[in-house]
Amino acid sequence: MCGIIAGISLEPILKTTLTQLERLEYRGYDSAGFAVIHNNQISAIKTVGETKKLAFPKALSDATIAIAHTRWATHGIPSETNAHPHILDNKYAIIHNGIIENHADLKNKYQIDTLSETDSEIIVHLYKHFLAVTDSQEAAWESTILELEGSW
Ligand code: GLU
């Protein structure tokens, strides 16, 4: 079962985020990753295997927004490409726990090419799609979630 941590702080948050991620290791996982926003850029670090291998560059250590994930692969092998977060256009990043049962249908319906083999990556593409045709982030998320079948 995977684990998810996310945080926004006025203080640097990365160390805390990774400590909290370690606390979720007992749930079992095969790969892990995190993303931070730093200088208006999303940076992601991923690894196959233990979270302690997530060496983060010092340049990111004062980031104040982070998401992190331990993955238990259901779709696609444990690999850095398949590890979460899934990033799109250096603007959107998602981590997901569960299974998107209709991910193949959605790929066809919206003509989406994904980088990874995961079911999860479809979420970030759908969000981008709906953001372009709706008037708010909330509306885009609502439309995205309405398309998903499965668990998250
Ligand atoms: N189904 C997703 C994947 O294979 C998420 C697995 C999980 O919950 O860790 O990447």
PDB file of C-alpha atoms and ligand atoms in Angstrom:
ATOM      1  CA  MET A   1       0.000   0.000   0.000  1.00  0.00           C
ATOM      2  CA  CYS A   2       1.465   3.347  -0.906  1.00  0.00           C
ATOM      3  CA  GLY A   3       1.997   6.399   1.264  1.00  0.00           C
ATOM      4  CA  ILE A   4       1.406  10.057   0.538  1.00  0.00           C
ATOM      5  CA  ILE A   5       2.721  13.171   2.262  1.00  0.00           C
ATOM      6  CA  ALA A   6       2.110  16.759   1.204  1.00  0.00           C
ATOM      7  CA  GLY A   7       2.939  20.015   2.879  1.00  0.00           C
ATOM      8  CA  ILE A   8       3.103  23.769   2.570  1.00  0.00           C
ATOM      9  CA  SER A   9       4.996  25.766   5.173  1.00  0.00           C
ATOM     10  CA  LEU A  10       6.561  29.127   5.871  1.00  0.00           C
ATOM     11  CA  GLU A  11       9.715  27.196   6.812  1.00  0.00           C
ATOM     12  CA  PRO A  12      11.823  24.811   4.689  1.00  0.00           C
ATOM     13  CA  ILE A  13       9.807  21.607   4.523  1.00  0.00           C
ATOM     14  CA  LEU A  14      11.764  18.998   2.618  1.00  0.00           C
ATOM     15  CA  LYS A  15      13.528  17.313   5.551  1.00  0.00           C
ATOM     16  CA  THR A  16      10.263  16.988   7.475  1.00  0.00           C
ATOM     17  CA  THR A  17       8.491  15.642   4.418  1.00  0.00           C
ATOM     18  CA  LEU A  18      11.105  12.937   3.896  1.00  0.00           C
ATOM     19  CA  THR A  19      11.083  11.998   7.593  1.00  0.00           C
ATOM     20  CA  GLN A  20       7.322  11.625   7.424  1.00  0.00           C
ATOM     21  CA  LEU A  21       7.630   9.551   4.269  1.00  0.00           C
ATOM     22  CA  GLU A  22      10.009   7.181   6.102  1.00  0.00           C
ATOM     23  CA  ARG A  23       7.329   6.729   8.739  1.00  0.00           C
ATOM     24  CA  LEU A  24       5.034   5.322   6.065  1.00  0.00           C
ATOM     25  CA  GLU A  25       7.557   2.705   4.918  1.00  0.00           C
ATOM     26  CA  TYR A  26       5.919   0.031   7.078  1.00  0.00           C
ATOM     27  CA  ARG A  27       2.993   0.013   4.636  1.00  0.00           C
ATOM     28  CA  GLY A  28       5.238  -1.547   1.989  1.00  0.00           C
ATOM     29  CA  TYR A  29       6.503  -0.005  -1.253  1.00  0.00           C
ATOM     30  CA  ASP A  30       8.823  -0.642  -4.174  1.00  0.00           C
ATOM     31  CA  SER A  31       9.843   2.881  -5.197  1.00  0.00           C
ATOM     32  CA  ALA A  32       9.507   6.435  -3.997  1.00  0.00           C
ATOM     33  CA  GLY A  33       9.695  10.039  -5.083  1.00  0.00           C
ATOM     34  CA  PHE A  34       9.057  13.622  -4.176  1.00  0.00           C
ATOM     35  CA  ALA A  35       8.563  16.963  -5.867  1.00  0.00           C
ATOM     36  CA  VAL A  36       9.095  20.466  -4.610  1.00  0.00           C
ATOM     37  CA  ILE A  37       8.385  23.880  -5.995  1.00  0.00           C
ATOM     38  CA  HIS A  38      11.531  25.956  -5.821  1.00  0.00           C
ATOM     39  CA  ASN A  39      12.155  29.227  -7.652  1.00  0.00           C
ATOM     40  CA  ASN A  40       8.913  28.657  -9.547  1.00  0.00           C
ATOM     41  CA  GLN A  41      10.220  25.355 -10.922  1.00  0.00           C
ATOM     42  CA  ILE A  42       8.953  21.898 -10.066  1.00  0.00           C
ATOM     43  CA  SER A  43      11.824  19.529  -9.315  1.00  0.00           C
ATOM     44  CA  ALA A  44      11.260  15.819  -8.810  1.00  0.00           C
ATOM     45  CA  ILE A  45      13.591  13.188  -7.380  1.00  0.00           C
ATOM     46  CA  LYS A  46      12.700   9.507  -7.652  1.00  0.00           C
ATOM     47  CA  THR A  47      14.249   6.203  -6.759  1.00  0.00           C
ATOM     48  CA  VAL A  48      13.600   2.486  -7.008  1.00  0.00           C
ATOM     49  CA  GLY A  49      13.901   0.883  -3.598  1.00  0.00           C
ATOM     50  CA  GLU A  50      14.323   2.534  -0.253  1.00  0.00           C
ATOM     51  CA  THR A  51      13.339   6.111   0.530  1.00  0.00           C
ATOM     52  CA  LYS A  52      16.770   6.719   2.071  1.00  0.00           C
ATOM     53  CA  LYS A  53      18.145   6.642  -1.492  1.00  0.00           C
ATOM     54  CA  LEU A  54      16.199   9.852  -2.214  1.00  0.00           C
ATOM     55  CA  ALA A  55      19.236  12.113  -2.181  1.00  0.00           C
ATOM     56  CA  PHE A  56      18.052  15.661  -2.667  1.00  0.00           C
ATOM     57  CA  PRO A  57      20.261  18.422  -4.021  1.00  0.00           C
ATOM     58  CA  LYS A  58      21.194  21.077  -1.435  1.00  0.00           C
ATOM     59  CA  ALA A  59      19.767  23.686  -3.792  1.00  0.00           C
ATOM     60  CA  LEU A  60      16.272  22.400  -3.025  1.00  0.00           C
ATOM     61  CA  SER A  61      16.657  22.309   0.744  1.00  0.00           C
ATOM     62  CA  ASP A  62      14.868  25.603   1.423  1.00  0.00           C
ATOM     63  CA  ALA A  63      11.760  24.680  -0.594  1.00  0.00           C
ATOM     64  CA  THR A  64       8.524  25.269   1.326  1.00  0.00           C
ATOM     65  CA  ILE A  65       6.082  23.228  -0.795  1.00  0.00           C
ATOM     66  CA  ALA A  66       6.513  19.469  -1.213  1.00  0.00           C
ATOM     67  CA  ILE A  67       4.672  16.289  -2.084  1.00  0.00           C
ATOM     68  CA  ALA A  68       6.091  12.796  -1.615  1.00  0.00           C
ATOM     69  CA  HIS A  69       5.029   9.227  -2.329  1.00  0.00           C
ATOM     70  CA  THR A  70       5.956   5.629  -1.679  1.00  0.00           C
ATOM     71  CA  ARG A  71       4.653   3.450  -4.522  1.00  0.00           C
ATOM     72  CA  TRP A  72       3.322  -0.065  -4.532  1.00  0.00           C
ATOM     73  CA  ALA A  73       3.188  -0.703  -8.273  1.00  0.00           C
ATOM     74  CA  THR A  74      -0.070  -1.949  -9.747  1.00  0.00           C
ATOM     75  CA  HIS A  75       0.445  -0.797 -13.364  1.00  0.00           C
ATOM     76  CA  GLY A  76       3.992  -0.770 -14.702  1.00  0.00           C
ATOM     77  CA  ILE A  77       7.199  -2.055 -13.206  1.00  0.00           C
ATOM     78  CA  PRO A  78       8.953  -0.340 -10.306  1.00  0.00           C
ATOM     79  CA  SER A  79      11.140   2.221 -12.112  1.00  0.00           C
ATOM     80  CA  GLU A  80      12.035   5.891 -11.829  1.00  0.00           C
ATOM     81  CA  THR A  81       9.781   6.746 -14.775  1.00  0.00           C
ATOM     82  CA  ASN A  82       6.836   4.965 -13.190  1.00  0.00           C
ATOM     83  CA  ALA A  83       7.508   6.317  -9.695  1.00  0.00           C
ATOM     84  CA  HIS A  84       5.352   9.234  -8.596  1.00  0.00           C
ATOM     85  CA  PRO A  85       5.099  12.242  -8.753  1.00  0.00           C
ATOM     86  CA  HIS A  86       4.082  12.493 -12.394  1.00  0.00           C
ATOM     87  CA  ILE A  87       4.945  15.938 -13.716  1.00  0.00           C
ATOM     88  CA  LEU A  88       3.496  17.664 -16.767  1.00  0.00           C
ATOM     89  CA  ASP A  89       4.780  20.833 -18.442  1.00  0.00           C
ATOM     90  CA  ASN A  90       6.752  21.711 -15.318  1.00  0.00           C
ATOM     91  CA  LYS A  91       3.414  23.007 -14.031  1.00  0.00           C
ATOM     92  CA  TYR A  92       1.388  20.111 -12.675  1.00  0.00           C
ATOM     93  CA  ALA A  93       2.479  17.278 -10.391  1.00  0.00           C
ATOM     94  CA  ILE A  94       0.381  14.438  -9.018  1.00  0.00           C
ATOM     95  CA  ILE A  95       0.831  11.529  -6.690  1.00  0.00           C
ATOM     96  CA  HIS A  96      -1.855   8.891  -6.428  1.00  0.00           C
ATOM     97  CA  ASN A  97      -2.767   5.997  -4.208  1.00  0.00           C
ATOM     98  CA  GLY A  98      -5.014   3.343  -5.720  1.00  0.00           C
ATOM     99  CA  ILE A  99      -6.038   2.217  -9.186  1.00  0.00           C
ATOM    100  CA  ILE A 100      -7.657   4.097 -12.068  1.00  0.00           C
ATOM    101  CA  GLU A 101      -9.632   1.236 -13.599  1.00  0.00           C
ATOM    102  CA  ASN A 102     -10.597   3.093 -16.782  1.00  0.00           C
ATOM    103  CA  HIS A 103      -7.186   4.631 -17.545  1.00  0.00           C
ATOM    104  CA  ALA A 104      -6.903   2.898 -20.949  1.00  0.00           C
ATOM    105  CA  ASP A 105     -10.357   4.113 -22.040  1.00  0.00           C
ATOM    106  CA  LEU A 106      -9.494   7.656 -20.940  1.00  0.00           C
ATOM    107  CA  LYS A 107      -6.222   7.581 -22.884  1.00  0.00           C
ATOM    108  CA  ASN A 108      -8.183   6.684 -26.003  1.00  0.00           C
ATOM    109  CA  LYS A 109     -11.015   9.106 -25.370  1.00  0.00           C
ATOM    110  CA  TYR A 110      -8.712  12.116 -24.856  1.00  0.00           C
ATOM    111  CA  GLN A 111      -5.899  10.945 -27.190  1.00  0.00           C
ATOM    112  CA  ILE A 112      -3.342  11.136 -24.393  1.00  0.00           C
ATOM    113  CA  ASP A 113       0.240   9.862 -24.608  1.00  0.00           C
ATOM    114  CA  THR A 114       1.837   9.133 -21.268  1.00  0.00           C
ATOM    115  CA  LEU A 115       5.516   8.855 -20.401  1.00  0.00           C
ATOM    116  CA  SER A 116       5.031   6.186 -17.779  1.00  0.00           C
ATOM    117  CA  GLU A 117       3.247   2.830 -17.801  1.00  0.00           C
ATOM    118  CA  THR A 118       1.127   3.782 -14.809  1.00  0.00           C
ATOM    119  CA  ASP A 119      -2.621   4.192 -14.599  1.00  0.00           C
ATOM    120  CA  SER A 120      -2.033   7.265 -12.409  1.00  0.00           C
ATOM    121  CA  GLU A 121      -0.377   9.563 -14.960  1.00  0.00           C
ATOM    122  CA  ILE A 122      -3.666   9.988 -16.825  1.00  0.00           C
ATOM    123  CA  ILE A 123      -4.878  12.163 -13.930  1.00  0.00           C
ATOM    124  CA  VAL A 124      -2.409  14.965 -14.549  1.00  0.00           C
ATOM    125  CA  HIS A 125      -3.168  14.987 -18.293  1.00  0.00           C
ATOM    126  CA  LEU A 126      -6.908  15.129 -17.675  1.00  0.00           C
ATOM    127  CA  TYR A 127      -6.428  17.977 -15.224  1.00  0.00           C
ATOM    128  CA  LYS A 128      -4.468  19.973 -17.813  1.00  0.00           C
ATOM    129  CA  HIS A 129      -7.144  19.240 -20.409  1.00  0.00           C
ATOM    130  CA  PHE A 130      -9.982  20.411 -18.202  1.00  0.00           C
ATOM    131  CA  LEU A 131      -8.100  23.463 -16.981  1.00  0.00           C
ATOM    132  CA  ALA A 132      -8.008  24.655 -20.583  1.00  0.00           C
ATOM    133  CA  VAL A 133     -11.779  24.345 -20.957  1.00  0.00           C
ATOM    134  CA  THR A 134     -13.045  25.341 -17.498  1.00  0.00           C
ATOM    135  CA  ASP A 135     -12.699  28.564 -15.567  1.00  0.00           C
ATOM    136  CA  SER A 136     -11.039  27.452 -12.356  1.00  0.00           C
ATOM    137  CA  GLN A 137      -8.730  24.884 -10.791  1.00  0.00           C
ATOM    138  CA  GLU A 138     -11.618  23.602  -8.683  1.00  0.00           C
ATOM    139  CA  ALA A 139     -13.802  23.068 -11.755  1.00  0.00           C
ATOM    140  CA  ALA A 140     -10.927  21.330 -13.553  1.00  0.00           C
ATOM    141  CA  TRP A 141     -10.420  18.944 -10.613  1.00  0.00           C
ATOM    142  CA  GLU A 142     -14.118  18.249 -10.371  1.00  0.00           C
ATOM    143  CA  SER A 143     -14.294  17.411 -14.082  1.00  0.00           C
ATOM    144  CA  THR A 144     -11.166  15.260 -13.779  1.00  0.00           C
ATOM    145  CA  ILE A 145     -12.481  13.279 -10.843  1.00  0.00           C
ATOM    146  CA  LEU A 146     -15.846  12.758 -12.522  1.00  0.00           C
ATOM    147  CA  GLU A 147     -14.016  10.910 -15.319  1.00  0.00           C
ATOM    148  CA  LEU A 148     -12.097   8.545 -13.031  1.00  0.00           C
ATOM    149  CA  GLU A 149     -13.297   5.081 -12.118  1.00  0.00           C
ATOM    150  CA  GLY A 150     -11.500   3.179  -9.398  1.00  0.00           C
ATOM    151  CA  SER A 151      -9.904   4.323  -6.177  1.00  0.00           C
ATOM    152  CA  TRP A 152      -7.833   7.289  -5.113  1.00  0.00           C
TER     153      TRP A 152
HETATM  154  N1  GLU B   1      -1.680   2.416  -9.466  1.00  0.00           N
HETATM  155  C1  GLU B   1      -0.615   3.343  -9.230  1.00  0.00           C
HETATM  156  C2  GLU B   1       0.702   2.867  -9.813  1.00  0.00           C
HETATM  157  O1  GLU B   1       0.853   1.712 -10.165  1.00  0.00           O
HETATM  158  C3  GLU B   1      -0.469   3.710  -7.755  1.00  0.00           C
HETATM  159  C4  GLU B   1      -0.009   2.547  -6.924  1.00  0.00           C
HETATM  160  C5  GLU B   1       0.037   2.909  -5.436  1.00  0.00           C
HETATM  161  O2  GLU B   1      -1.047   3.060  -4.838  1.00  0.00           O
HETATM  162  O3  GLU B   1       1.151   3.031  -4.917  1.00  0.00           O
HETATM  163  O4  GLU B   1       1.592   3.674  -9.943  1.00  0.00           O
END
